[in-house]
């Protein structure tokens, strides 16, 4: 369906020419992006010609898919106004801004929180419209602004500036430390559920609701600089968690926007280690999406800004994330150096160190698990097996998803070492875990394992494993 014609859309025609995309090529890209989100679209070159020559505006998700298709070719986000479609439905720019002004930063974050809930109630909403719109270049400005100025000079919000709810006296809500404590408790609960049941578990997915209902009114209230810093820190933690859960469930475009807002909130909190943690999350996503070089840059930014500020265990984790990106980039020496540094920092950490609560998952077993994945990417199965044995030495019911991922990595290492029986045994345990949690990332790991086992598909052990994994293999990608 399209709206009435309004004259030639010269902006769209110009950007298509700049990107080197033909009418037929754009139609194909838009249809493919729609299919990734379960949409059946049948646009062709004639449809595109009408958009350009007659200025017709397709409704629904199409304008956002057009922007995403062109953006993927140009390698950067393409806002709707650049292609003459700014009057379409909610623009995909929401959540991508990293405002310098603290008031604008509050509005940017709260706008994202409101939009996400609308999407959930609408059966996918804006996130369905933003299919395939992840662009690693969108991290460039947030990362550079955070590096240059990691803290705002003041975040106090006076009653006259407040826009949120009001108290019984009719004055804007005054935020106190007890309000912040409730947000931190919500973050602790969400981290626990996410680790145990995956980002798609309904208890984990309550985080966006908490941001909209609880955090947003507080951000729009009034508070002192001291309380404000604490409030921004707690909200940054929750926002990063929302991004991590979206990442785990395959909603990469939503995760990117949450991460950007989390980084801006961490800057308002003057919490440099937390900002580094958000950058590390961005790095993992960029690496996972195939942008390993950018992943290296983001992880190194976290490391450099936190020298002399973060605890030893925090620095260890940042170097470990860098190692993951270096391995994916195929740079063995750089990966080895980052791993050695990560291990050294971890050895220097002590139980009495003031480590942040959000790092409670990081242990020697987690280091070994990520080291195993590094060596998997570098195709060194002997090293993978050594570190995987360490990672699986103490299985825990608290980090179920992580245990499942480690089992898949173990299975791949056994397969590459020629041990089909061991590979199938580890694979069967991984499938059992994957079937108990809601994690698109874990499912993708299992699918990758089954793809590697295709050469042995006639083996009874492999056939049995494939049958066990059938629910995962049949689930939407």
XYZ file of C-alpha atoms in Angstrom:
477
model
C 0.000 0.000 0.000
C 1.256 3.521 -0.780
C 0.137 7.045 -0.079
C -0.924 9.524 -2.717
C 1.814 10.734 -5.121
C 3.374 14.094 -4.252
C 5.794 14.791 -7.099
C 9.215 13.245 -7.859
C 11.289 12.146 -4.895
C 14.607 13.562 -6.040
C 16.306 12.778 -2.731
C 15.642 9.062 -3.083
C 16.819 9.056 -6.677
C 20.028 10.879 -5.742
C 20.909 8.518 -2.886
C 20.159 5.447 -5.016
C 22.563 6.741 -7.638
C 25.171 7.469 -4.966
C 24.838 3.927 -3.575
C 24.877 2.401 -7.072
C 21.630 0.506 -6.533
C 19.257 -0.116 -9.424
C 15.483 -0.047 -9.049
C 15.347 -3.822 -9.319
C 18.228 -4.140 -6.860
C 16.513 -1.976 -4.263
C 13.240 -3.889 -4.626
C 15.070 -7.173 -4.114
C 16.924 -5.883 -1.053
C 13.729 -4.547 0.533
C 11.884 -7.825 -0.083
C 14.772 -9.797 1.423
C 14.942 -7.609 4.528
C 11.191 -7.973 4.951
C 11.459 -11.751 4.693
C 14.025 -11.719 7.516
C 11.277 -10.276 9.713
C 8.533 -12.569 8.504
C 7.036 -10.033 6.081
C 5.906 -11.073 2.613
C 6.729 -8.181 0.278
C 6.503 -8.238 -3.507
C 8.036 -4.961 -4.616
C 9.651 -4.825 -8.063
C 11.481 -2.270 -10.196
C 8.183 -0.651 -11.150
C 7.378 -0.077 -7.473
C 10.703 1.674 -6.979
C 10.182 3.742 -10.112
C 6.901 5.017 -8.655
C 8.622 5.921 -5.369
C 11.236 7.952 -7.253
C 9.382 9.470 -10.210
C 5.961 10.020 -8.617
C 6.949 10.407 -4.979
C 4.694 7.622 -3.747
C 5.389 6.681 -0.124
C 4.984 2.994 0.773
C 3.341 2.415 4.135
C 4.138 0.144 7.027
C 7.707 -1.090 7.411
C 8.750 -0.353 3.814
C 10.258 3.152 4.314
C 12.483 1.854 7.104
C 13.466 -1.182 5.040
C 14.370 1.115 2.137
C 16.599 3.149 4.450
C 18.165 -0.039 5.858
C 18.804 -1.471 2.383
C 20.538 1.685 1.180
C 22.385 2.069 4.478
C 23.842 -1.442 4.251
C 25.256 -0.598 0.815
C 26.675 2.764 1.927
C 27.974 1.341 5.202
C 26.264 3.929 7.405
C 22.821 4.705 8.841
C 20.500 6.445 6.359
C 17.824 8.619 8.030
C 14.423 8.855 6.362
C 14.767 12.565 5.674
C 17.846 11.872 3.527
C 15.754 9.792 1.145
C 12.687 12.017 1.197
C 10.597 9.757 3.422
C 10.692 11.738 6.654
C 6.886 11.852 6.861
C 6.651 8.066 7.151
C 5.962 6.278 10.439
C 8.333 6.524 13.486
C 11.828 7.204 12.176
C 14.692 4.754 12.703
C 16.873 7.521 14.154
C 15.312 6.947 17.591
C 18.001 5.878 20.034
C 20.935 6.585 17.720
C 21.645 10.101 19.012
C 24.393 10.823 21.548
C 23.493 14.385 22.576
C 26.054 16.666 24.196
C 23.374 18.387 26.271
C 22.209 16.447 29.329
C 18.569 17.499 28.910
C 18.531 16.270 25.339
C 20.210 13.055 26.489
C 17.339 12.418 28.923
C 14.794 13.003 26.178
C 16.678 10.719 23.765
C 16.697 7.843 26.263
C 13.090 8.209 27.408
C 11.889 8.428 23.804
C 13.552 5.083 23.118
C 11.956 3.495 26.182
C 8.475 4.585 25.107
C 8.977 3.402 21.544
C 10.165 -0.054 22.569
C 7.038 -0.798 24.590
C 4.864 0.319 21.676
C 6.769 -2.147 19.526
C 6.247 -5.026 21.942
C 2.539 -4.446 22.185
C 2.225 -4.112 18.450
C 3.706 -7.482 17.630
C 7.180 -6.302 16.718
C 6.429 -2.691 15.886
C 9.436 -0.484 15.333
C 11.946 -3.332 15.688
C 10.215 -5.231 12.909
C 10.333 -2.086 10.792
C 14.050 -1.661 11.444
C 14.921 -5.068 9.960
C 18.576 -5.314 9.101
C 19.326 -1.696 10.013
C 22.316 -2.409 12.280
C 25.208 -0.216 11.133
C 28.494 -0.420 13.027
C 29.340 3.117 11.876
C 26.583 4.382 14.199
C 28.967 3.653 17.091
C 31.658 6.039 15.841
C 30.249 9.308 17.196
C 29.106 7.920 20.588
C 32.493 6.274 21.191
C 34.505 9.349 20.226
C 32.341 11.737 22.293
C 32.585 9.454 25.304
C 36.352 9.195 24.958
C 36.746 12.961 24.718
C 34.351 13.777 27.589
C 33.484 10.736 29.757
C 31.540 12.780 32.327
C 29.096 15.698 32.308
C 30.001 18.651 34.568
C 26.633 18.546 36.364
C 23.419 16.565 36.050
C 21.299 18.241 38.723
C 17.732 18.739 37.530
C 15.766 21.542 39.130
C 11.983 21.361 39.732
C 11.386 23.979 37.022
C 13.086 21.691 34.475
C 11.299 18.500 35.503
C 8.762 17.003 33.101
C 7.796 13.772 34.875
C 5.161 12.795 37.405
C 4.176 15.041 40.305
C 3.728 14.312 43.986
C 0.740 14.888 46.243
C 1.844 18.486 46.710
C 1.616 19.106 42.973
C 5.376 19.588 42.643
C 7.591 17.528 40.318
C 8.691 14.193 41.726
C 11.830 14.543 43.838
C 14.095 11.559 43.261
C 15.946 10.060 46.208
C 18.447 7.284 46.824
C 15.653 4.828 47.647
C 14.300 5.247 44.104
C 17.711 4.456 42.674
C 18.074 1.408 44.924
C 14.919 -0.089 43.426
C 16.379 0.267 39.919
C 19.609 -1.396 40.973
C 17.694 -4.275 42.530
C 15.757 -4.684 39.282
C 19.065 -4.833 37.403
C 20.398 -7.545 39.714
C 17.258 -9.651 39.227
C 17.343 -9.165 35.445
C 20.988 -10.221 35.210
C 20.203 -13.398 37.128
C 17.236 -14.345 34.932
C 19.125 -13.487 31.752
C 22.076 -15.703 32.656
C 19.878 -18.610 33.672
C 17.102 -18.536 31.087
C 18.305 -16.355 28.197
C 17.390 -12.892 26.989
C 14.056 -14.088 25.597
C 12.714 -15.306 28.926
C 9.647 -13.319 29.932
C 11.198 -12.377 33.291
C 14.226 -10.931 31.504
C 12.103 -9.114 28.947
C 10.492 -7.052 31.703
C 13.542 -4.757 31.614
C 12.148 -2.493 28.842
C 8.927 -2.220 30.856
C 10.941 -1.236 33.928
C 12.762 1.416 31.913
C 9.516 2.902 30.627
C 7.431 2.693 33.807
C 10.035 3.181 36.540
C 13.216 4.729 35.144
C 11.816 7.252 32.651
C 9.666 9.191 35.173
C 12.670 9.381 37.510
C 14.928 10.723 34.778
C 12.294 13.369 34.065
C 11.949 14.265 37.746
C 14.118 16.591 39.847
C 17.269 15.562 41.698
C 20.555 16.775 43.096
C 23.813 16.183 41.273
C 24.730 13.379 43.691
C 21.427 11.535 43.342
C 21.372 12.237 39.624
C 24.755 10.583 39.084
C 23.528 7.483 40.899
C 20.239 7.529 38.988
C 21.980 7.758 35.624
C 24.317 4.934 36.595
C 21.485 2.594 37.593
C 19.517 3.449 34.457
C 22.623 2.935 32.310
C 22.983 -0.567 33.779
C 19.359 -1.399 32.983
C 19.634 0.071 29.501
C 22.772 -1.931 28.752
C 20.971 -5.018 30.009
C 18.059 -4.314 27.659
C 20.585 -4.081 24.846
C 22.297 -7.308 25.862
C 18.990 -9.169 25.991
C 17.999 -7.802 22.582
C 21.408 -8.931 21.286
C 20.899 -12.405 22.746
C 17.485 -12.729 21.080
C 18.714 -11.552 17.666
C 17.240 -8.022 17.738
C 20.492 -6.386 16.701
C 18.937 -3.066 15.683
C 17.265 -2.662 19.085
C 20.447 -3.679 20.916
C 22.450 -1.030 19.097
C 20.129 1.755 20.179
C 20.051 0.607 23.790
C 23.844 0.435 23.881
C 24.215 3.977 22.551
C 21.805 5.338 25.147
C 23.472 3.297 27.896
C 26.833 4.842 27.010
C 25.345 8.343 27.136
C 23.774 7.630 30.525
C 27.074 6.240 31.841
C 28.696 9.517 30.832
C 26.048 11.409 32.801
C 26.799 9.142 35.759
C 30.513 9.967 35.477
C 31.046 6.195 35.696
C 33.985 5.517 33.374
C 34.229 1.748 34.074
C 30.510 1.367 33.318
C 31.024 3.291 30.084
C 33.839 0.887 29.266
C 31.512 -2.037 29.947
C 29.008 -0.624 27.464
C 31.805 -0.201 24.890
C 32.822 -3.818 25.521
C 29.215 -4.864 24.832
C 29.264 -2.833 21.617
C 32.534 -4.545 20.698
C 31.088 -8.018 21.199
C 28.099 -7.128 19.024
C 30.249 -5.618 16.275
C 32.502 -8.689 16.299
C 29.506 -11.029 16.274
C 28.069 -9.147 13.285
C 31.301 -9.524 11.301
C 32.920 -6.144 12.023
C 35.969 -7.417 13.889
C 38.182 -4.388 13.197
C 35.574 -2.065 14.686
C 35.213 -4.518 17.558
C 38.918 -4.140 18.275
C 38.617 -0.340 18.264
C 35.683 -0.334 20.684
C 37.362 -2.723 23.112
C 40.633 -0.794 23.011
C 38.725 2.430 23.717
C 37.362 0.811 26.902
C 40.873 -0.294 27.896
C 42.639 2.998 27.275
C 40.121 5.280 28.983
C 40.003 3.022 32.067
C 43.729 2.798 32.768
C 44.239 3.797 36.370
C 40.485 3.897 37.014
C 39.008 0.402 36.713
C 39.790 -2.560 38.952
C 42.140 -5.307 37.804
C 39.279 -7.706 37.116
C 37.460 -5.071 35.058
C 40.576 -4.394 32.980
C 40.973 -8.139 32.485
C 37.492 -8.381 31.020
C 38.076 -5.468 28.642
C 41.286 -7.064 27.344
C 39.458 -10.376 26.969
C 36.813 -8.702 24.803
C 39.610 -7.216 22.697
C 41.077 -10.712 22.304
C 37.745 -11.969 20.990
C 37.757 -9.274 18.298
C 41.422 -9.821 17.411
C 40.786 -13.547 16.993
C 37.791 -12.941 14.743
C 39.958 -10.562 12.708
C 42.451 -13.397 12.291
C 45.313 -11.659 14.113
C 46.809 -14.454 16.190
C 49.703 -12.508 17.758
C 47.470 -9.586 18.779
C 44.919 -12.015 20.201
C 47.608 -13.830 22.159
C 48.918 -10.557 23.593
C 45.435 -9.467 24.660
C 44.759 -12.857 26.276
C 48.067 -12.749 28.147
C 47.235 -9.270 29.399
C 43.719 -10.346 30.405
C 45.082 -13.310 32.321
C 47.679 -11.124 34.035
C 45.079 -8.588 35.165
C 42.860 -11.406 36.427
C 45.709 -12.911 38.446
C 46.293 -9.526 40.083
C 42.660 -9.173 41.153
C 41.745 -9.822 44.780
C 38.474 -10.712 46.510
C 38.483 -7.434 48.421
C 38.759 -5.241 45.331
C 35.875 -2.789 44.763
C 34.677 -4.561 41.626
C 31.382 -3.297 40.172
C 28.352 -5.495 40.766
C 27.720 -5.839 37.034
C 30.969 -7.820 36.740
C 29.919 -10.584 39.110
C 29.731 -13.071 36.222
C 33.424 -12.786 35.368
C 35.631 -15.557 36.717
C 38.572 -17.739 35.721
C 36.052 -20.098 34.092
C 34.625 -17.259 32.015
C 38.137 -16.250 30.962
C 38.819 -19.826 29.872
C 35.532 -20.009 27.966
C 36.273 -16.886 25.942
C 39.874 -17.957 25.386
C 38.502 -21.200 23.947
C 36.332 -19.227 21.522
C 39.338 -17.151 20.499
C 41.306 -20.277 19.624
C 38.263 -21.730 17.859
C 38.227 -18.690 15.578
C 41.972 -19.091 15.041
C 41.395 -22.791 14.228
C 43.654 -24.164 16.970
C 41.585 -27.097 18.319
C 44.202 -28.292 20.811
C 44.094 -24.936 22.597
C 40.313 -24.930 22.381
C 40.130 -28.261 24.146
C 42.544 -27.156 26.881
C 40.629 -24.004 27.733
C 37.224 -25.616 27.334
C 38.139 -28.234 29.924
C 38.943 -25.404 32.326
C 35.730 -23.564 31.450
C 33.583 -26.643 32.087
C 35.408 -27.667 35.253
C 32.789 -26.132 37.522
C 29.357 -26.115 35.876
C 26.842 -23.899 37.619
C 23.096 -23.585 37.568
C 23.446 -19.808 37.687
C 24.997 -19.355 34.232
C 23.065 -21.875 32.179
C 23.344 -20.116 28.829
C 27.091 -19.692 29.201
C 27.415 -23.401 29.996
C 25.504 -24.277 26.833
C 27.736 -22.077 24.674
C 30.845 -23.672 26.160
C 29.527 -27.138 25.335
C 29.053 -26.181 21.688
C 32.590 -24.800 21.506
C 33.833 -28.044 23.061
C 31.923 -30.063 20.473
C 33.462 -28.068 17.611
C 36.955 -28.584 19.017
C 36.405 -32.332 19.346
C 35.088 -32.489 15.785
C 38.085 -30.601 14.384
C 40.350 -32.963 16.299
C 38.660 -35.948 14.644
C 36.754 -37.147 17.726
C 33.236 -37.597 16.376
C 31.952 -39.494 19.416
C 33.098 -36.785 21.817
C 31.736 -34.078 19.522
C 28.291 -35.680 19.446
C 28.309 -36.230 23.209
C 29.108 -32.583 23.913
C 26.647 -31.536 21.217
C 23.848 -33.545 22.830
C 24.452 -31.829 26.169
C 24.486 -28.444 24.449
C 21.198 -29.156 22.689
C 19.632 -30.141 25.994
C 20.633 -26.771 27.453
C 19.553 -24.817 24.362
C 16.096 -26.385 24.472
C 15.636 -25.125 28.056
C 16.435 -21.456 27.489
C 15.331 -18.639 25.187
C 18.501 -17.463 23.463
C 18.827 -16.933 19.711
C 22.588 -16.783 20.136
C 22.748 -20.232 21.707
C 20.477 -21.595 18.984
C 22.773 -20.131 16.340
C 25.777 -21.825 17.951
C 23.950 -25.157 17.784
C 23.019 -24.580 14.147
C 26.653 -23.866 13.332
C 27.663 -27.140 14.980
C 25.080 -29.093 12.995
C 26.302 -27.444 9.793
C 29.830 -28.611 10.588
C 28.478 -32.136 11.137
C 26.826 -32.281 7.700
C 29.756 -34.261 6.306
C 28.864 -37.041 8.787
C 25.092 -36.870 8.401
C 24.803 -40.605 7.628
C 26.456 -41.559 10.915
C 23.828 -42.844 13.403
C 25.245 -40.648 16.182
C 24.915 -37.533 14.055
C 21.426 -38.476 12.891
C 20.359 -38.923 16.512
C 21.828 -35.546 17.450
C 20.080 -33.872 14.529
C 16.764 -35.319 15.688
C 17.328 -33.936 19.181
C 18.184 -30.551 17.707
C 15.228 -30.488 15.309
C 13.142 -27.984 17.355
C 16.106 -25.597 17.283
C 16.819 -26.141 13.598
C 13.178 -25.554 12.695
C 12.821 -22.354 14.746
C 12.780 -19.042 12.813
C 16.295 -17.702 12.232
